[in-house]
Each structure stands twice: as C-alpha cells, then as structure tokens.
XYZ file of C-alpha atoms in Angstrom:
546
model
C -0.024 -0.096 -0.104
C 1.111 3.401 -0.916
C -0.089 6.244 1.527
C 0.342 9.709 0.384
C 0.622 12.256 3.254
C -0.184 15.933 2.752
C 1.711 18.257 4.576
C -0.646 21.363 4.632
C 2.157 23.973 4.815
C 3.934 26.081 1.912
C 7.441 27.308 2.760
C 9.664 29.890 0.895
C 6.902 32.403 0.285
C 9.290 35.117 1.649
C 12.828 34.254 1.033
C 16.166 35.721 1.094
C 15.809 36.957 -2.335
C 12.973 39.373 -1.437
C 15.486 41.307 0.889
C 16.502 43.945 -1.961
C 12.853 44.507 -2.798
C 11.326 47.972 -1.832
C 9.430 48.277 1.303
C 6.202 49.272 -0.289
C 6.404 46.114 -2.541
C 6.944 43.953 0.956
C 3.833 45.975 2.573
C 1.463 45.191 -0.311
C 2.428 41.521 -0.161
C 1.746 41.545 3.644
C -1.740 42.915 3.359
C -2.520 40.630 0.431
C -1.783 37.648 2.648
C -3.836 39.096 5.372
C -6.760 39.235 3.353
C -6.229 35.585 2.036
C -5.791 34.313 5.560
C -8.735 36.331 6.786
C -11.128 35.216 3.511
C -10.117 31.696 4.076
C -11.096 31.669 7.583
C -14.388 33.132 6.768
C -14.825 30.266 3.868
C -13.908 27.636 6.462
C -16.520 28.941 9.143
C -19.305 29.005 6.273
C -18.252 25.467 5.048
C -18.282 24.102 8.628
C -21.734 25.818 9.132
C -23.100 24.065 6.081
C -21.739 20.869 7.215
C -23.868 21.389 10.360
C -27.041 21.964 8.496
C -26.238 18.864 6.462
C -26.052 20.900 3.057
C -22.740 19.574 2.165
C -22.620 15.679 2.106
C -19.244 14.481 4.091
C -17.643 11.294 3.759
C -15.490 10.197 6.780
C -12.033 9.184 5.877
C -11.467 5.151 6.255
C -7.772 4.508 6.943
C -6.810 0.891 6.066
C -4.130 -0.552 8.225
C -0.877 -0.343 6.362
C 0.788 -3.160 8.179
C 0.856 -6.684 6.380
C 2.040 -9.862 8.126
C 5.233 -11.495 7.051
C 3.785 -14.452 5.870
C 1.087 -12.499 3.749
C -1.917 -12.742 6.115
C -4.476 -9.979 6.118
C -3.890 -6.599 7.441
C -5.446 -5.993 11.099
C -8.608 -3.746 10.262
C -10.173 -1.896 12.916
C -8.353 -3.532 15.928
C -9.660 -7.070 15.147
C -6.762 -9.472 14.673
C -7.594 -12.986 12.969
C -5.305 -14.811 11.494
C -6.387 -16.078 8.028
C -5.963 -19.632 6.521
C -6.243 -18.418 3.189
C -4.460 -15.657 1.624
C -5.594 -12.357 0.669
C -6.205 -12.029 -2.944
C -2.605 -10.716 -4.017
C -1.893 -7.672 -6.429
C 1.651 -9.111 -6.380
C 3.213 -12.280 -6.493
C 3.674 -13.941 -2.669
C 6.796 -13.713 -1.232
C 8.574 -17.275 -1.532
C 10.957 -16.504 1.580
C 8.215 -15.332 4.126
C 5.871 -18.190 2.898
C 8.537 -20.663 3.736
C 8.951 -19.293 7.304
C 5.233 -19.944 7.690
C 5.694 -23.606 6.459
C 8.462 -24.134 9.288
C 5.995 -23.267 11.623
C 8.521 -22.581 14.369
C 6.872 -22.769 17.696
C 7.799 -18.984 19.180
C 4.327 -17.437 19.015
C 1.024 -17.731 20.861
C -1.670 -19.353 18.423
C -5.259 -18.515 18.227
C -7.456 -21.771 18.161
C -11.278 -21.582 17.025
C -11.759 -25.161 18.005
C -14.602 -25.966 20.519
C -16.599 -22.457 19.696
C -20.336 -22.937 19.193
C -23.493 -21.004 19.898
C -24.603 -21.112 23.385
C -25.836 -24.786 24.661
C -24.816 -26.734 21.830
C -23.423 -30.156 22.640
C -20.194 -31.271 21.285
C -20.630 -34.938 20.518
C -17.420 -36.023 18.794
C -13.919 -34.623 17.339
C -11.747 -36.255 14.547
C -8.091 -34.700 14.167
C -5.679 -35.290 11.025
C -2.206 -33.887 12.025
C 0.943 -33.669 9.751
C 4.020 -34.970 11.466
C 6.270 -32.156 13.110
C 9.617 -30.531 11.918
C 11.965 -33.502 10.507
C 15.081 -33.795 9.336
C 15.362 -33.826 5.804
C 14.748 -37.060 3.531
C 17.560 -36.302 0.866
C 21.051 -34.966 1.308
C 22.810 -32.789 -1.471
C 25.877 -34.448 -2.643
C 29.504 -33.162 -1.588
C 27.765 -30.922 1.168
C 27.879 -31.412 4.880
C 24.415 -32.638 6.449
C 22.924 -30.122 8.478
C 23.947 -30.560 12.162
C 20.885 -30.925 14.160
C 20.534 -32.990 17.382
C 17.617 -35.180 17.612
C 17.764 -36.301 21.258
C 15.289 -34.158 23.253
C 16.494 -31.887 25.974
C 14.625 -29.272 28.301
C 17.854 -27.228 27.889
C 17.390 -26.799 24.153
C 15.179 -24.469 22.480
C 12.322 -24.865 21.239
C 11.298 -26.368 24.667
C 7.882 -26.960 26.296
C 7.020 -27.051 30.156
C 5.575 -30.580 29.596
C 8.913 -32.052 27.588
C 10.596 -33.545 30.728
C 7.592 -35.360 31.771
C 6.869 -36.500 28.153
C 10.374 -37.989 27.916
C 9.630 -39.870 31.218
C 6.175 -41.290 30.072
C 7.457 -42.512 26.694
C 9.930 -44.940 28.542
C 6.710 -46.794 29.735
C 5.364 -47.355 26.448
C 5.646 -51.052 26.851
C 2.333 -50.922 28.801
C 0.459 -49.774 25.750
C -1.169 -51.655 23.125
C 0.427 -51.707 19.624
C -0.557 -52.964 16.259
C 2.238 -54.718 14.363
C 4.628 -53.050 13.139
C 4.486 -50.317 15.494
C 5.912 -51.899 18.541
C 9.370 -52.023 17.274
C 8.985 -48.316 16.284
C 10.950 -46.027 18.736
C 8.813 -43.680 20.599
C 11.199 -40.719 20.778
C 13.639 -39.417 18.286
C 16.948 -40.503 19.554
C 20.080 -39.956 17.581
C 22.241 -37.120 18.369
C 23.166 -36.741 14.587
C 19.616 -36.689 13.239
C 18.556 -39.529 10.779
C 17.217 -38.854 7.368
C 13.583 -38.034 8.097
C 13.646 -38.173 11.788
C 11.338 -36.094 13.744
C 13.573 -33.096 15.654
C 12.691 -31.548 19.047
C 10.836 -28.781 17.052
C 8.594 -31.402 15.940
C 8.063 -32.929 19.513
C 7.453 -29.187 20.603
C 4.953 -28.270 17.815
C 2.883 -31.086 18.872
C 2.994 -30.792 22.499
C 1.725 -27.394 21.714
C -0.940 -28.398 19.286
C -2.292 -31.253 22.028
C -2.387 -28.710 24.758
C -4.244 -26.095 22.736
C -6.838 -28.672 21.948
C -7.135 -29.714 25.232
C -7.820 -26.332 26.706
C -10.258 -25.729 23.707
C -12.400 -28.864 24.860
C -12.164 -28.914 28.184
C -14.851 -26.969 28.916
C -17.110 -29.211 26.896
C -16.330 -32.406 28.794
C -15.508 -34.184 25.406
C -12.986 -36.572 27.229
C -13.345 -36.685 31.162
C -10.156 -37.889 33.149
C -11.434 -41.080 33.682
C -11.835 -41.651 29.633
C -12.494 -45.195 28.619
C -10.283 -46.932 26.030
C -13.185 -47.269 23.325
C -13.797 -43.304 23.353
C -10.243 -42.702 21.792
C -8.983 -44.100 18.571
C -5.442 -43.329 17.491
C -4.096 -44.380 14.097
C -0.697 -43.686 12.300
C 1.558 -44.691 9.469
C 4.473 -46.720 10.382
C 7.157 -43.965 10.094
C 8.788 -42.835 13.360
C 8.093 -39.229 12.743
C 4.216 -39.929 12.421
C 4.261 -42.241 15.517
C 6.315 -39.775 17.498
C 4.179 -36.473 16.349
C 0.763 -38.502 17.355
C 2.399 -39.466 21.070
C 3.515 -35.842 21.354
C -0.013 -34.337 20.620
C -1.794 -37.143 22.915
C 0.335 -36.363 25.682
C -0.558 -32.853 25.398
C -4.093 -33.059 24.589
C -5.462 -36.318 27.175
C -6.596 -35.258 30.350
C -4.832 -38.327 31.709
C -2.231 -40.052 29.514
C -2.716 -43.735 30.503
C -0.798 -46.358 28.585
C -2.759 -49.200 29.746
C -5.928 -48.289 28.228
C -4.283 -46.593 24.670
C -4.150 -48.943 21.307
C -2.216 -47.492 18.634
C -3.351 -48.761 15.171
C -1.323 -48.994 11.913
C -2.344 -47.380 8.283
C -0.237 -49.184 5.958
C -0.949 -46.535 3.452
C -0.285 -42.776 3.441
C -3.815 -42.173 2.323
C -5.340 -43.984 5.300
C -7.540 -45.809 2.972
C -7.531 -49.094 4.986
C -9.271 -51.968 2.826
C -10.423 -49.691 0.151
C -7.266 -48.669 -1.307
C -7.624 -50.226 -5.054
C -8.936 -47.346 -7.488
C -7.394 -47.643 -10.787
C -8.882 -44.472 -11.701
C -7.110 -42.512 -9.102
C -3.763 -43.823 -10.199
C -4.610 -42.628 -13.786
C -5.220 -38.907 -12.409
C -2.003 -39.146 -10.218
C -0.264 -40.034 -13.359
C -1.657 -37.214 -15.479
C -0.938 -34.805 -12.610
C 2.801 -35.659 -12.312
C 2.888 -35.211 -16.090
C 1.349 -31.705 -15.791
C 3.727 -30.900 -13.108
C 6.996 -32.330 -15.075
C 5.947 -30.196 -18.397
C 5.302 -26.735 -16.090
C 8.775 -27.390 -14.668
C 10.712 -27.734 -17.797
C 9.089 -24.753 -19.351
C 10.302 -22.737 -16.589
C 13.700 -21.182 -17.770
C 14.492 -19.220 -14.780
C 14.554 -22.708 -12.934
C 16.480 -24.331 -15.365
C 19.184 -21.705 -15.120
C 18.898 -21.744 -11.269
C 19.650 -25.640 -11.118
C 22.321 -25.422 -13.690
C 24.168 -22.746 -11.554
C 23.536 -24.783 -8.438
C 25.130 -27.774 -9.930
C 28.149 -25.885 -11.252
C 28.718 -24.561 -7.879
C 28.522 -27.996 -6.404
C 30.595 -29.610 -9.257
C 27.591 -31.954 -9.889
C 25.721 -32.759 -13.241
C 22.018 -30.741 -13.331
C 20.212 -34.251 -13.159
C 22.531 -35.309 -9.992
C 21.143 -32.302 -8.298
C 17.537 -32.621 -8.892
C 17.630 -36.328 -7.926
C 18.474 -35.100 -4.611
C 15.737 -32.657 -4.586
C 17.634 -30.013 -2.803
C 14.775 -27.787 -1.822
C 14.071 -30.582 0.994
C 17.354 -29.851 2.501
C 17.583 -26.212 2.125
C 14.086 -26.016 3.738
C 15.675 -27.550 6.693
C 18.485 -25.015 6.862
C 15.997 -22.211 6.614
C 13.735 -23.411 9.396
C 16.661 -24.210 11.639
C 18.492 -21.024 11.041
C 21.481 -22.633 9.494
C 23.681 -21.336 6.883
C 23.198 -22.684 3.135
C 25.785 -25.563 1.924
C 29.057 -24.412 0.706
C 31.848 -26.400 -1.045
C 35.417 -25.732 -1.383
C 36.282 -24.372 -4.833
C 39.927 -25.553 -6.563
C 42.952 -24.880 -4.368
C 42.220 -21.154 -3.357
C 40.519 -22.111 -0.186
C 37.364 -20.178 -1.082
C 33.838 -21.659 -1.095
C 30.981 -21.758 -3.314
C 27.483 -21.723 -1.762
C 24.223 -22.057 -2.674
C 22.267 -18.959 -1.954
C 18.998 -17.403 -0.724
C 18.036 -16.058 -4.142
C 18.603 -19.840 -5.598
C 16.263 -21.289 -3.043
C 13.505 -18.246 -3.606
C 13.629 -19.342 -7.688
C 12.694 -22.822 -6.578
C 9.985 -22.232 -3.669
C 8.569 -19.427 -6.613
C 8.162 -22.141 -8.884
C 6.481 -24.303 -6.452
C 3.987 -21.792 -5.526
C 3.407 -21.189 -9.200
C 3.084 -25.160 -9.579
C 0.031 -24.672 -6.868
C -1.925 -22.238 -8.793
C -1.580 -24.169 -11.873
C -2.580 -27.449 -10.174
C -5.807 -25.694 -9.230
C -6.294 -24.599 -12.811
C -5.840 -27.907 -14.145
C -8.011 -29.776 -11.937
C -6.315 -33.262 -12.237
C -5.101 -33.069 -8.594
C -8.470 -32.496 -7.191
C -10.067 -35.449 -9.102
C -7.249 -37.568 -7.625
C -7.861 -36.049 -4.328
C -11.612 -36.944 -4.220
C -10.718 -40.555 -5.057
C -7.624 -40.745 -2.740
C -9.573 -39.575 0.202
C -13.026 -40.997 -0.038
C -12.220 -43.964 2.160
C -10.803 -41.624 4.806
C -14.013 -39.249 4.799
C -16.480 -42.244 4.504
C -14.944 -43.540 7.732
C -15.400 -39.947 9.168
C -18.952 -39.708 8.166
C -19.482 -43.245 9.406
C -18.012 -42.319 13.092
C -20.067 -39.212 12.983
C -23.186 -41.206 12.274
C -22.504 -43.839 14.940
C -22.000 -41.070 17.632
C -25.051 -38.992 16.379
C -27.191 -42.416 16.820
C -25.533 -42.940 20.520
C -26.522 -39.306 21.510
C -30.697 -39.906 20.495
C -33.013 -38.891 23.399
C -33.723 -42.153 25.410
C -31.289 -44.193 23.766
C -29.120 -46.242 26.207
C -25.653 -45.443 26.543
C -23.177 -47.853 24.833
C -21.192 -50.191 26.936
C -17.600 -48.601 27.164
C -18.720 -45.154 25.553
C -18.915 -43.951 22.100
C -15.573 -43.290 20.192
C -15.476 -39.572 20.627
C -11.903 -38.880 19.721
C -9.803 -39.667 16.739
C -6.310 -38.888 16.146
C -5.074 -39.612 12.509
C -1.058 -38.931 12.503
C -0.186 -38.627 8.733
C 1.995 -36.695 6.164
C 1.625 -33.654 3.559
C 0.791 -36.473 1.141
C -2.358 -37.261 3.093
C -3.322 -33.802 4.269
C -2.748 -31.866 0.794
C -5.364 -34.251 -0.746
C -7.927 -34.205 1.813
C -7.747 -30.336 1.757
C -8.404 -30.317 -1.897
C -11.203 -33.278 -1.666
C -12.909 -30.927 0.734
C -13.073 -28.125 -1.654
C -10.156 -26.230 0.070
C -8.317 -25.383 -2.830
C -7.058 -22.092 -1.632
C -5.581 -23.416 1.482
C -1.942 -23.165 2.129
C 0.230 -26.267 1.369
C 0.341 -28.372 4.793
C 2.831 -26.817 6.961
C 4.870 -28.812 9.603
C 2.262 -29.986 12.298
C -0.864 -28.754 10.219
C -3.990 -30.033 11.724
C -7.263 -30.731 10.094
C -10.269 -30.671 12.708
C -13.750 -32.278 12.248
C -16.390 -31.658 15.011
C -19.684 -32.659 15.592
C -22.354 -30.706 16.977
C -25.818 -31.126 18.524
C -28.078 -28.295 19.101
C -30.567 -28.002 21.877
C -33.885 -29.825 22.073
C -36.485 -27.770 20.587
C -39.962 -27.735 21.828
C -42.658 -28.894 19.156
C -45.083 -26.180 19.495
C -46.282 -24.476 22.376
C -49.214 -26.429 24.205
C -51.960 -23.692 25.571
C -52.817 -25.718 28.561
C -51.071 -27.498 31.069
C -50.497 -31.121 29.802
C -53.341 -33.579 31.698
C -52.372 -36.661 33.652
C -50.487 -39.236 31.570
C -49.535 -36.901 29.078
C -46.170 -35.262 28.190
C -44.805 -32.536 26.356
C -43.019 -33.700 23.462
C -39.326 -32.074 22.507
C -37.696 -32.436 19.363
C -34.423 -33.897 19.441
C -31.395 -31.299 18.667
C -29.986 -31.098 15.180
C -26.653 -32.239 14.095
C -23.914 -29.752 12.846
C -20.545 -30.104 11.253
C -17.395 -27.674 11.568
C -14.095 -28.124 9.707
C -11.056 -26.294 10.799
C -7.639 -25.763 9.481
C -4.843 -24.805 11.577
C -7.418 -23.153 14.079
C -9.159 -21.268 11.518
C -13.020 -22.164 10.918
C -13.043 -23.009 7.056
C -16.544 -24.932 7.121
C -18.154 -22.146 4.854
C -15.313 -22.761 2.210
C -15.987 -26.248 1.921
C -17.738 -27.762 -1.285
C -20.445 -29.017 0.936
C -21.299 -26.139 2.804
C -20.095 -23.168 0.507
C -23.551 -22.314 -0.575
C -25.218 -22.880 2.603
C -26.714 -19.550 4.130
C -24.674 -18.848 7.350
C -27.063 -16.195 8.413
C -30.061 -18.896 8.467
C -31.750 -19.959 11.493
C -28.757 -22.408 12.324
C -25.259 -20.876 12.572
C -23.586 -23.994 11.598
C -23.454 -26.672 8.680
C -26.074 -29.168 8.942
C -24.302 -32.604 9.116
C -26.686 -33.985 6.598
C -24.587 -31.630 3.890
C -21.369 -33.611 4.589
C -22.902 -37.057 4.510
C -24.633 -36.301 1.371
C -21.078 -34.949 -0.157
C -19.446 -37.923 1.037
C -21.950 -40.530 -0.135
C -22.699 -39.320 -3.497
C -22.140 -35.393 -4.474
C -17.961 -35.598 -4.473
C -18.016 -37.716 -7.246
C -19.859 -35.375 -9.499
C -16.193 -33.810 -10.547
C -15.323 -37.270 -12.228
C -18.896 -37.735 -13.194
C -19.854 -40.491 -11.184
C -22.235 -41.133 -8.366
C -20.150 -43.728 -6.275
C -16.712 -44.530 -5.366
C -16.992 -48.083 -7.166
C -18.344 -46.289 -10.403
C -15.591 -43.653 -10.395
C -12.637 -46.053 -9.875
C -13.355 -48.824 -12.116
C -15.166 -47.277 -15.125
C -13.400 -47.644 -18.325
C -11.814 -44.374 -19.562
C -13.811 -42.911 -22.400
C-alpha cells in the first residue's frame, strides 16, 4: 500500500531573495496575505456551518491498516486481529521466503485456536483430527555438502522447549504398557539420535505437537469431551509406520489427554499414507495421479529461470544438473532455513574459497512451487485424484459421526464402554494435501509442519414441538424435538467450514449458524463424485476411460 501524506504547509513565500525589494512592495504583499488568511477563515466557518446544516455531504476517511504480516496474512483492520488460513487475493506475487518461514511453523508465538467455539447450549459430540507430523530432518542429502548439524535427542535445555517436555520423555519410556498394532511396537517412541537420521522428527517437531495437543485440550476442556476417567473405547489413534508420524501422534496425545494412561491406549497402524484401509484399490485414482505428475513435469521444464538456477547450483557444487535434481535440494534447504543454518558450501579449487548455495536460488525454486500450486488448481487433475484418494478416509469419518449421533439420541441407552468420541490420525503432507483438496479447500496453504485438520460434530439444544396452550393432563407429556446435528471443519485453528464444497452455498445467516451434518453426509456418499462424472466410489474407480 502506498500512502500519500499532505503536509498542509507552504514554505519559501518570503525568502532571502526578497530582501532587496522595496519596502512598499513588501507591505503590499503582506496586506495581500492577510486578506487571503482572513478570507480563508471566513470560508472555513461558512463551510463548517453548512456541514452542520447537512447541506454539504461529508464522507469520513477510512484508513486501512498499512501493516501486512510477513507471511502474507490479512492486515489488521479496526483492531480485530484474526489470522487467515487463506491468503488475501494478491496484487503481487507472494513472497517465497516468507511463505517458507510459515511452512516451518517455528513454535515461538501464541496461536489462537477456534476449535470448540459454538453457539450457546450446543453440545460437542465428537472430534476427529488429522495432523501432519512435525518438523523433521531432510529426506534427501545434497551430494558433496555437509548434512545440517542437528541433534535429534530431546533436552529441556535446548530451544525450542516446552513445560511438558521432561515428563513427556519419562512417560514415553513406559510405552511397553500400551497396545500396539504390528509393526508399530518396534518403532522408537522418541527421536534418539544425536546426529539426526534422514526423516527423523526433531525436538522442534515434538514441541510443535505438545503445543497442538495442549491447545486443543484447553479448547475442549469446558465441553467435557473426554473426562479424566476416559475409557479405552472413546479414543481411536492411528498412524503410518514412520517414526516421525508415530512420535508426533504421541506428543499430540500427551498434550491433549486429561490423563495419559498407556494401559488404556491402543495405537493402530495405517499401511497407506492415504489412510484408505481396505478400500485402497482404485485404478482411476492412479491414472489421475499420473496425469497430474506429467502436468507438473511440463510446467517445470518450461520454466527457464528454474532451469538456469539448477544449472548454476550444480556448477557451484561440481555436480551434473540431473544429480542435483535427483537430490531434491529444496528439502534440505528448507531444513537449513527452518533451523537458521547457513546454506551448504563447498571448497572451490585450491584457492581455499567456498562456493555456496544462495537464498536467491532457494527463492526461485520456492517460487516455482507456488506457481505449480496455482496451475494445479487450474488444471483440476489433482482435485480429481484427491476426491478418489480421500474418499475412504472421509467415509470412515462420516460413519463415525453417524454412530456417535445415533448414540446421542434422546432415550437411547449409552453404549457399554462409551462411544468413540475422539480420533487422531497422524499422517503426512501427501495425506493432508489431498484431504484439503477433496473438501474443496483449494485455496488453503500447503500443509506446514504440524498442520491439523479438525472435524467437530455438534448437537443443538432440544426444541419444543409447538407450545401447548394448556398444561398437559395426567399421563400426557410435552414432546421435545431432539437437537439437530451440525459439522465444523477447521484448518490450523481457523473455521473453514463455509469454504468447503459441501457447505459453501449454505446460508450462514440462516436460523442455524452451523453447517448441517446432512450436507457432509450427502457430499461424501454421492455429491463429491460429480467432479469425475460418477455417483459412487466404485463407479468412479472402475469405469473404463472414455
């Protein structure tokens, strides 16, 4: 934003160059200035009087706040600060460096969570959460360079830390008391290498999820979602077999549960990163993914600036360009950026000087990734892939909500062992990105480290069916209509329900301020397949092309 400021003063009317003029001319000028001032004052008084008489319309000046957050979030307007999960429409390209710092999600600030917010007297029935694992060591190393020096053991004396970190470390040592689906029992429950292994969760990643868990514990505490004596059946936990997802899930649970009791906890294994269980076979999904990957490749090779940058980086490191590409350097460079470590350097010849990768080169690669996200939305191939990839997870989510809703019906006996009211799925970016796309949240930022998607199921207060004019007679009862069911979807603490495909057209100013659960159920069971011209998962997956 450019702000023009009007000074309101004119300098230099009487300068040293006037000193040699005649006294008469000076006096004449002064008299003229006096008349101007008096006349201006009179006009101002008349104008002010007319304004009071409403004869001249006046428009108040509304000043927009000139501040814009480093990560591109919306400016603060009228003192109301609310972080936005969707970037404001840009008049210029987003800054790839500030976007990258947002991706790091360094736990050094207070975060507002809108989970648990509802109209008065609404009852929270269940919560289902998907998290992306926290900050990790790179999955790739750049040839001929030193790997970033990061310690992956946990220590309360190292930053970032957390008040719960010490007791968390102690509790994880008792994990043998828990119940583990194979092969999770053999996966380490804490990151434990002084020199991080590839893909290992860092202390930053542990702290991110301790904070996430604690944040949601506070958000749901007043709703008594899980009492201190929660039952094993009430909590469902699932994770892929990677140590970073298992450890992230445990850190989240330790911060979230009112009482972390290993004997009541069963941790289940999801072999697919899509969390598709027994419904993973879908030929059409694979075809859409292949088409999407070809689109990505075409866009990348047509970017001449990106090609020059890779060539320059490879020359600096003494590599072939294809070797550098295969090493996926952005993964390692992001780790350097997030941990404040200088980008890699290598000695150049016998001079003793070093050639180093630069922030400008990093920015070019990140810029291309941001361009790719825009083109991905335009092409629509990824969205079709995402719908088929995430149907099994969304269908399970819907089924769990229906079971809990049925158990909450008036007059129904509570189920032995309680209902499954809390689900945690600890996953990857390749899980969460298609989930966001399948829900229609195409404008959401790419999942940062320790990102979270939350599904809340709410029930409105019972409503009286009419108002009887007289008191019910003996043996008669006033009938109360059972409360209605609603869903909220939140991404990183922001309510994005009315950005989803299934509730975008719902009138949020209608009698009910939340999104009806039936919208979500209809979307999952039928409507979401319209984008692939089908009415069911089976038809969409197995119908022959053309």
